Amino acid sequence: MFEAAELGRKVTKKEFEAQAPDLRVKMLEMQQALRKCDFPVIVVFAGVDGAGKSEAVNLLNEWMDPRWIVARAYGPPSDEERERPEFWRYWRDLPPKGQFGLFLSAWYTQPLLDNVFGRIGKAKLHDRLERIAGFERTLAAAGALILKFWMHLNKGAQKKRLEKLQKHPFHHWKITKKDWDNWKRYDKFVTAAERIIMRTSTGEAPWHIVEGLDSRYRSLTVLTTIHDAVVAHMDHRNAEAALRQKQRKRKPAAPAVQEAVLGDATILSRLDMTQTVEPEAYRRQLKQLRARLHKLYRKSSEKKLSTVLVFEGWDAAGKGGAIRRMTSALDARDYRVLPFAAPTEEERAQHYLWRFWRQLERAGRFTVFDRSWYGRVLVERVEGFATEQEWRRAYAEINEFEAQLIEHGIVLMKYWVHIDKDEQERRFQSRAETPYKRWKLTDEDWRNREKWDGYEQAVNEMVERTSTLNAPWTLIEGNDKKFARLKVIRELCLRMEKALD
Amino acid sequence: MFEAAELGRKVTKKEFEAQAPDLRVKMLEMQQALRKCDFPVIVVFAGVDGAGKSEAVNLLNEWMDPRWIVARAYGPPSDEERERPEFWRYWRDLPPKGQFGLFLSAWYTQPLLDNVFGRIGKAKLHDRLERIAGFERTLAAAGALILKFWMHLNKGAQKKRLEKLQKHPFHHWKITKKDWDNWKRYDKFVTAAERIIMRTSTGEAPWHIVEGLDSRYRSLTVLTTIHDAVVAHMDHRNAEAALRQKQRKRKPAAPAVQEAVLGDATILSRLDMTQTVEPEAYRRQLKQLRARLHKLYRKSSEKKLSTVLVFEGWDAAGKGGAIRRMTSALDARDYRVLPFAAPTEEERAQHYLWRFWRQLERAGRFTVFDRSWYGRVLVERVEGFATEQEWRRAYAEINEFEAQLIEHGIVLMKYWVHIDKDEQERRFQSRAETPYKRWKLTDEDWRNREKWDGYEQAVNEMVERTSTLNAPWTLIEGNDKKFARLKVIRELCLRMEKALD
């Protein structure tokens, strides 16, 4: 795989100095143009030690304007990072739209080292690379330009390079015993690298193998590749946008919902909505369930087990009331209830999942998402804020996100609190009539109600596609609020008991 | 001090149940009204263990809508927290405007414990309380409503309460040996508490001492106090806003700058702007300085010494170029250059210093603020975005902020890069004529230039009032870019050498 990167290509000082000034200006102009674009550029530098990863990052920072560049290298995770899934720290460092993120090895470091040092075999390596490919695919699908450079040196060249660096007045401190230990494992590194590159060189995030022997050749190659890719991506995005514009003009967007598909046998229609509970039994059971949950909460706090709860449901379905009954068994310091409406400016400049990643709490806490990432396949689908392509691929993106939560040991509950259309109308009326509840009812609620069928189809499809073995949906029959509240807590208890077992 | 909180006041169940429903509705209505207001409510609960701190926080979360409440308790700092000044973690948890932040002991915990356990004496305690008072004053001055409750029990009552909690099915786990150890130190706690309350009960952040014996009495007292204080604060802020509106209509705002004050002998006018350096000497010295800085950077990385650099200066003064020459001696992974223009939506919902606190990097890194918190006393002053009161008190707020950086061991450099008015015009012209620099020049630059005198006065006053012994301004004579760049690096080296000594 690396033969083409061992040809000893060089650029003379004269050639370099002839090209450099123009390229610098071009890089700056490209960066300024990028600032107005709606996508970030994510560049990963990995490869053989001494082949010029850091130098490339430094050069980019020097030649472009560092104010719109984030450069990151990663050591061992901090305790705050360890308390979240592995990719949390990469998500929080992602550049906003219009900016560069330069990542040194980053998410490739651990799988590579683990494989080289025999901590994981081929199968496990493959799983880890799947995760990486999923991460990059998710970002690329939303428009991010992802470029990956593998900086290569052959074994002899690496030895020479390490020796040279050891003598360099600026850089000798960078070469430690660890580098020489790694060098001894050169062949293993190359084998692992080949696997990594083969598996993660995808159409949307290809690897560029760069011969690392000559710094001038390397610099020109990396910079020119980045420049051309960014410019091409800008053109591509513009063309796409123009195309969409045109299509929109030609014919009105097809309705996201095909009414005919709605039959009798949807998941929601099979719920027994007549279930109720008597006030007396409610009080007794609520008390018992709260005590049960409280004990589980204490145990989970001790064990640093985190719990994430997602509440979705019709307007006025009683999400808020159910949440409050549930949280009343917890200490306020250990939970947060996060409402999600329109994203903020900083959130709009990022991938749609970013605003949820950033809210993952430290270990042992409860995070309640009052509406969630499922907005992508509910409101954004039905209202046409997301294109069909966007909400369709969101199912896989969401499953992947949740798989990471589960894998990290987080208890994930997803509730759909269901009421029927008549019950909703009764509740809207009641809200309209109760002075201190009136603020809850907006014109939007009435507008949403008109799209009931569209939402119903979206909910059905959501439940079908994102009810996974590890992260199933819990459907709550909510016509009777009391019944719903008990079921919410009971199901949480069951799941926590299983997790703490 | 606590006699009035040992009277054994009680509320019967009947009385409580008579008042509760109305109060609940009033709390909800108040919370909804608050959401539209431009200030946050910060409530601190401290006091004797077992006197109902947590219960009060839980009740607030239960009776109000938890979606607009943040409740926080603090254990030992995480490693990411230890790498920043003590108050960083409180700043990052502050609620945005319109919302509640409920803090359990929080910034009062450590000074109290340190004093009780003899780790700090009266004088040192006093210093810590000064810092707290400054923090609260800063928030209150920007409009935050701060309420602090000291939950009290006498020694006998605390004993009974701890015993009772130990038997409670939900709460027994909360009572540990530590609580009993603390109880044995009751008298010391009370003495320290008296000092704390006396020193930090200020007009803008008063303590309310609450008798903690009876949970119904306590609940009604805390909730009614909060309700009334929020409502009063809303009225007060509205009245203030109306008054300002009126004054604005009556007469145009007085110019922020009194031209007459501008004499010859300003700080800036005393700079020798003729200083230059020859190209040959520049190249040689730049190389030497970069090597010197590189060594210092390596040493500071090893020692986890953080460096914060503030760059302020006229438009086109050459800040960007100076920054790039300086950072070229560093590894891109270890520094960030942060440009500050208009705040984002999330930043506008917070105190003006919040957006700078949030950017403090982990230990050992360089953070370059390209424009900074000094915007408050420069652009916001001159353009009238901040009232005279606001920018005047900002000097003290900024000095206090920087004192915390210095105390934490951070190297803080503040540069004013100066050019004269003619030089600026030459550079504007040159920017207008160079294609790839043209984006840098905006209409705003020309508009700012018209206010040169106003800015000059603001700069002079800024330097006078915020050049402290530990955080002095470094004035850079910038008419010759090369001279300026060398001086920027040289001064940084000098300061780092001192810090690393």
PDB file of C-alpha atoms in Angstrom, chain B residues 142-305:
ATOM      1  CA  ALA B 142     -25.122  43.220  35.770  1.00  0.00           C
ATOM      2  CA  GLY B 143     -28.654  42.644  37.017  1.00  0.00           C
ATOM      3  CA  ALA B 144     -28.565  39.159  38.560  1.00  0.00           C
ATOM      4  CA  LEU B 145     -30.826  38.662  41.543  1.00  0.00           C
ATOM      5  CA  ILE B 146     -28.824  36.864  44.221  1.00  0.00           C
ATOM      6  CA  LEU B 147     -30.514  35.298  47.221  1.00  0.00           C
ATOM      7  CA  LYS B 148     -28.698  33.393  49.919  1.00  0.00           C
ATOM      8  CA  PHE B 149     -30.312  31.247  52.573  1.00  0.00           C
ATOM      9  CA  TRP B 150     -28.538  30.142  55.701  1.00  0.00           C
ATOM     10  CA  MET B 151     -30.463  27.194  57.101  1.00  0.00           C
ATOM     11  CA  HIS B 152     -29.998  27.083  60.828  1.00  0.00           C
ATOM     12  CA  LEU B 153     -30.477  24.594  63.657  1.00  0.00           C
ATOM     13  CA  ASN B 154     -29.103  24.808  67.179  1.00  0.00           C
ATOM     14  CA  LYS B 155     -26.786  22.091  68.406  1.00  0.00           C
ATOM     15  CA  GLY B 156     -29.441  20.011  70.108  1.00  0.00           C
ATOM     16  CA  ALA B 157     -31.843  20.322  67.230  1.00  0.00           C
ATOM     17  CA  GLN B 158     -29.161  19.307  64.750  1.00  0.00           C
ATOM     18  CA  LYS B 159     -28.424  16.200  66.802  1.00  0.00           C
ATOM     19  CA  LYS B 160     -32.104  15.258  66.820  1.00  0.00           C
ATOM     20  CA  ARG B 161     -32.384  15.944  63.128  1.00  0.00           C
ATOM     21  CA  LEU B 162     -29.384  13.813  62.230  1.00  0.00           C
ATOM     22  CA  GLU B 163     -30.759  11.000  64.344  1.00  0.00           C
ATOM     23  CA  LYS B 164     -34.112  11.295  62.680  1.00  0.00           C
ATOM     24  CA  LEU B 165     -32.604  11.316  59.202  1.00  0.00           C
ATOM     25  CA  GLN B 166     -30.594   8.243  60.050  1.00  0.00           C
ATOM     26  CA  LYS B 167     -33.860   6.415  60.604  1.00  0.00           C
ATOM     27  CA  HIS B 168     -35.615   7.777  57.520  1.00  0.00           C
ATOM     28  CA  PRO B 169     -36.137   5.178  54.762  1.00  0.00           C
ATOM     29  CA  PHE B 170     -35.116   7.643  52.008  1.00  0.00           C
ATOM     30  CA  HIS B 171     -32.483   9.767  53.633  1.00  0.00           C
ATOM     31  CA  HIS B 172     -30.538   7.625  56.091  1.00  0.00           C
ATOM     32  CA  TRP B 173     -27.733   7.078  53.594  1.00  0.00           C
ATOM     33  CA  LYS B 174     -27.037  10.793  53.547  1.00  0.00           C
ATOM     34  CA  ILE B 175     -25.864  10.748  57.154  1.00  0.00           C
ATOM     35  CA  THR B 176     -22.307   9.560  57.439  1.00  0.00           C
ATOM     36  CA  LYS B 177     -19.574   9.620  60.027  1.00  0.00           C
ATOM     37  CA  LYS B 178     -18.477  12.930  58.533  1.00  0.00           C
ATOM     38  CA  ASP B 179     -21.751  14.525  59.546  1.00  0.00           C
ATOM     39  CA  TRP B 180     -21.259  13.458  63.125  1.00  0.00           C
ATOM     40  CA  ASP B 181     -17.658  14.654  63.086  1.00  0.00           C
ATOM     41  CA  ASN B 182     -18.888  17.973  61.874  1.00  0.00           C
ATOM     42  CA  TRP B 183     -21.591  18.022  64.530  1.00  0.00           C
ATOM     43  CA  LYS B 184     -18.918  17.710  67.203  1.00  0.00           C
ATOM     44  CA  ARG B 185     -17.425  20.889  65.778  1.00  0.00           C
ATOM     45  CA  TYR B 186     -20.780  22.652  65.904  1.00  0.00           C
ATOM     46  CA  ASP B 187     -19.495  25.662  67.830  1.00  0.00           C
ATOM     47  CA  LYS B 188     -16.634  26.185  65.448  1.00  0.00           C
ATOM     48  CA  PHE B 189     -18.996  25.953  62.504  1.00  0.00           C
ATOM     49  CA  VAL B 190     -21.246  28.573  64.015  1.00  0.00           C
ATOM     50  CA  THR B 191     -18.364  30.928  64.687  1.00  0.00           C
ATOM     51  CA  ALA B 192     -17.103  30.581  61.122  1.00  0.00           C
ATOM     52  CA  ALA B 193     -20.641  30.928  59.809  1.00  0.00           C
ATOM     53  CA  GLU B 194     -21.084  34.200  61.674  1.00  0.00           C
ATOM     54  CA  ARG B 195     -17.948  35.591  60.097  1.00  0.00           C
ATOM     55  CA  ILE B 196     -19.033  34.462  56.669  1.00  0.00           C
ATOM     56  CA  ILE B 197     -22.498  35.887  56.973  1.00  0.00           C
ATOM     57  CA  MET B 198     -21.273  39.176  58.358  1.00  0.00           C
ATOM     58  CA  ARG B 199     -18.729  39.673  55.616  1.00  0.00           C
ATOM     59  CA  THR B 200     -20.839  38.523  52.688  1.00  0.00           C
ATOM     60  CA  SER B 201     -24.245  39.886  53.600  1.00  0.00           C
ATOM     61  CA  THR B 202     -24.224  42.758  51.206  1.00  0.00           C
ATOM     62  CA  GLY B 203     -26.953  44.962  49.857  1.00  0.00           C
ATOM     63  CA  GLU B 204     -26.893  43.187  46.528  1.00  0.00           C
ATOM     64  CA  ALA B 205     -26.560  39.645  47.948  1.00  0.00           C
ATOM     65  CA  PRO B 206     -28.000  39.453  51.450  1.00  0.00           C
ATOM     66  CA  TRP B 207     -28.199  36.345  53.590  1.00  0.00           C
ATOM     67  CA  HIS B 208     -31.570  35.204  54.871  1.00  0.00           C
ATOM     68  CA  ILE B 209     -31.277  33.151  58.028  1.00  0.00           C
ATOM     69  CA  VAL B 210     -33.974  30.516  58.132  1.00  0.00           C
ATOM     70  CA  GLU B 211     -34.939  28.417  61.107  1.00  0.00           C
ATOM     71  CA  GLY B 212     -34.544  24.858  59.885  1.00  0.00           C
ATOM     72  CA  LEU B 213     -36.446  22.985  62.566  1.00  0.00           C
ATOM     73  CA  ASP B 214     -39.823  22.633  60.916  1.00  0.00           C
ATOM     74  CA  SER B 215     -39.909  21.620  57.284  1.00  0.00           C
ATOM     75  CA  ARG B 216     -43.248  23.292  56.558  1.00  0.00           C
ATOM     76  CA  TYR B 217     -42.198  26.584  58.108  1.00  0.00           C
ATOM     77  CA  ARG B 218     -38.895  26.408  56.272  1.00  0.00           C
ATOM     78  CA  SER B 219     -40.512  25.656  52.931  1.00  0.00           C
ATOM     79  CA  LEU B 220     -43.022  28.463  53.153  1.00  0.00           C
ATOM     80  CA  THR B 221     -40.343  30.916  54.286  1.00  0.00           C
ATOM     81  CA  VAL B 222     -37.883  30.056  51.535  1.00  0.00           C
ATOM     82  CA  LEU B 223     -40.444  29.922  48.753  1.00  0.00           C
ATOM     83  CA  THR B 224     -42.250  33.096  49.787  1.00  0.00           C
ATOM     84  CA  THR B 225     -38.947  34.934  50.131  1.00  0.00           C
ATOM     85  CA  ILE B 226     -37.858  33.853  46.679  1.00  0.00           C
ATOM     86  CA  HIS B 227     -41.201  34.632  45.129  1.00  0.00           C
ATOM     87  CA  ASP B 228     -41.397  38.107  46.599  1.00  0.00           C
ATOM     88  CA  ALA B 229     -37.782  38.919  45.822  1.00  0.00           C
ATOM     89  CA  VAL B 230     -38.107  37.909  42.177  1.00  0.00           C
ATOM     90  CA  VAL B 231     -41.319  39.869  41.727  1.00  0.00           C
ATOM     91  CA  ALA B 232     -39.793  42.909  43.404  1.00  0.00           C
ATOM     92  CA  HIS B 233     -36.662  42.616  41.279  1.00  0.00           C
ATOM     93  CA  MET B 234     -38.732  42.445  38.098  1.00  0.00           C
ATOM     94  CA  ASP B 235     -40.593  45.607  39.111  1.00  0.00           C
ATOM     95  CA  HIS B 236     -37.364  47.302  39.991  1.00  0.00           C
ATOM     96  CA  ARG B 237     -35.696  46.403  36.701  1.00  0.00           C
ATOM     97  CA  ASN B 238     -38.755  47.515  34.764  1.00  0.00           C
ATOM     98  CA  ALA B 239     -38.834  50.831  36.588  1.00  0.00           C
ATOM     99  CA  GLU B 240     -35.148  51.307  35.869  1.00  0.00           C
ATOM    100  CA  ALA B 241     -35.599  50.490  32.213  1.00  0.00           C
ATOM    101  CA  ALA B 242     -38.493  52.952  31.970  1.00  0.00           C
ATOM    102  CA  LEU B 243     -36.411  55.621  33.631  1.00  0.00           C
ATOM    103  CA  ARG B 244     -33.547  55.079  31.230  1.00  0.00           C
ATOM    104  CA  GLN B 245     -35.970  55.223  28.335  1.00  0.00           C
ATOM    105  CA  LYS B 246     -37.304  58.537  29.594  1.00  0.00           C
ATOM    106  CA  GLN B 247     -33.875  60.044  30.127  1.00  0.00           C
ATOM    107  CA  ARG B 248     -32.866  58.990  26.676  1.00  0.00           C
ATOM    108  CA  LYS B 249     -35.845  60.752  25.179  1.00  0.00           C
ATOM    109  CA  ARG B 250     -35.319  63.910  27.181  1.00  0.00           C
ATOM    110  CA  LYS B 251     -31.817  64.610  25.938  1.00  0.00           C
ATOM    111  CA  PRO B 252     -29.303  62.904  23.733  1.00  0.00           C
ATOM    112  CA  ALA B 253     -26.746  60.889  25.662  1.00  0.00           C
ATOM    113  CA  ALA B 254     -23.766  62.995  26.636  1.00  0.00           C
ATOM    114  CA  PRO B 255     -20.734  62.159  24.543  1.00  0.00           C
ATOM    115  CA  ALA B 256     -18.676  59.526  26.328  1.00  0.00           C
ATOM    116  CA  VAL B 257     -15.584  61.507  25.554  1.00  0.00           C
ATOM    117  CA  GLN B 258     -14.790  64.961  26.794  1.00  0.00           C
ATOM    118  CA  GLU B 259     -12.481  66.286  24.156  1.00  0.00           C
ATOM    119  CA  ALA B 260     -11.062  68.929  26.450  1.00  0.00           C
ATOM    120  CA  VAL B 261      -9.496  66.327  28.696  1.00  0.00           C
ATOM    121  CA  LEU B 262      -7.276  65.096  25.916  1.00  0.00           C
ATOM    122  CA  GLY B 263      -4.021  66.854  26.574  1.00  0.00           C
ATOM    123  CA  ASP B 264      -0.554  66.185  25.258  1.00  0.00           C
ATOM    124  CA  ALA B 265       0.600  64.046  28.104  1.00  0.00           C
ATOM    125  CA  THR B 266      -1.384  60.867  27.576  1.00  0.00           C
ATOM    126  CA  ILE B 267       0.288  57.530  28.010  1.00  0.00           C
ATOM    127  CA  LEU B 268       0.098  56.794  24.316  1.00  0.00           C
ATOM    128  CA  SER B 269       1.506  60.127  23.284  1.00  0.00           C
ATOM    129  CA  ARG B 270       4.628  59.465  25.301  1.00  0.00           C
ATOM    130  CA  LEU B 271       5.500  56.406  23.247  1.00  0.00           C
ATOM    131  CA  ASP B 272       8.461  56.776  20.937  1.00  0.00           C
ATOM    132  CA  MET B 273       6.805  55.832  17.684  1.00  0.00           C
ATOM    133  CA  THR B 274       9.928  56.319  15.610  1.00  0.00           C
ATOM    134  CA  GLN B 275      11.564  53.098  16.776  1.00  0.00           C
ATOM    135  CA  THR B 276      12.418  50.738  13.949  1.00  0.00           C
ATOM    136  CA  VAL B 277      14.577  47.745  13.219  1.00  0.00           C
ATOM    137  CA  GLU B 278      16.620  46.979  10.123  1.00  0.00           C
ATOM    138  CA  PRO B 279      15.543  43.952   8.015  1.00  0.00           C
ATOM    139  CA  GLU B 280      18.824  42.177   8.642  1.00  0.00           C
ATOM    140  CA  ALA B 281      18.708  42.685  12.408  1.00  0.00           C
ATOM    141  CA  TYR B 282      15.033  41.736  12.369  1.00  0.00           C
ATOM    142  CA  ARG B 283      15.680  38.369  10.773  1.00  0.00           C
ATOM    143  CA  ARG B 284      18.519  37.589  13.142  1.00  0.00           C
ATOM    144  CA  GLN B 285      16.679  38.696  16.268  1.00  0.00           C
ATOM    145  CA  LEU B 286      13.429  37.026  15.273  1.00  0.00           C
ATOM    146  CA  LYS B 287      15.245  33.742  14.905  1.00  0.00           C
ATOM    147  CA  GLN B 288      16.906  34.128  18.298  1.00  0.00           C
ATOM    148  CA  LEU B 289      13.698  35.176  20.003  1.00  0.00           C
ATOM    149  CA  ARG B 290      11.725  32.328  18.511  1.00  0.00           C
ATOM    150  CA  ALA B 291      14.306  29.841  19.761  1.00  0.00           C
ATOM    151  CA  ARG B 292      14.214  31.471  23.200  1.00  0.00           C
ATOM    152  CA  LEU B 293      10.416  31.382  23.282  1.00  0.00           C
ATOM    153  CA  HIS B 294      10.366  27.798  22.056  1.00  0.00           C
ATOM    154  CA  LYS B 295      12.533  26.695  24.975  1.00  0.00           C
ATOM    155  CA  LEU B 296      10.339  28.554  27.421  1.00  0.00           C
ATOM    156  CA  TYR B 297       7.241  27.030  25.861  1.00  0.00           C
ATOM    157  CA  ARG B 298       8.633  23.525  26.307  1.00  0.00           C
ATOM    158  CA  LYS B 299       9.476  24.242  29.914  1.00  0.00           C
ATOM    159  CA  SER B 300       6.044  25.717  30.577  1.00  0.00           C
ATOM    160  CA  SER B 301       4.363  22.723  28.932  1.00  0.00           C
ATOM    161  CA  GLU B 302       6.278  20.406  31.211  1.00  0.00           C
ATOM    162  CA  LYS B 303       5.390  22.441  34.276  1.00  0.00           C
ATOM    163  CA  LYS B 304       1.761  22.825  33.163  1.00  0.00           C
ATOM    164  CA  LEU B 305       2.121  26.580  33.293  1.00  0.00           C
TER     165      LEU B 305
END
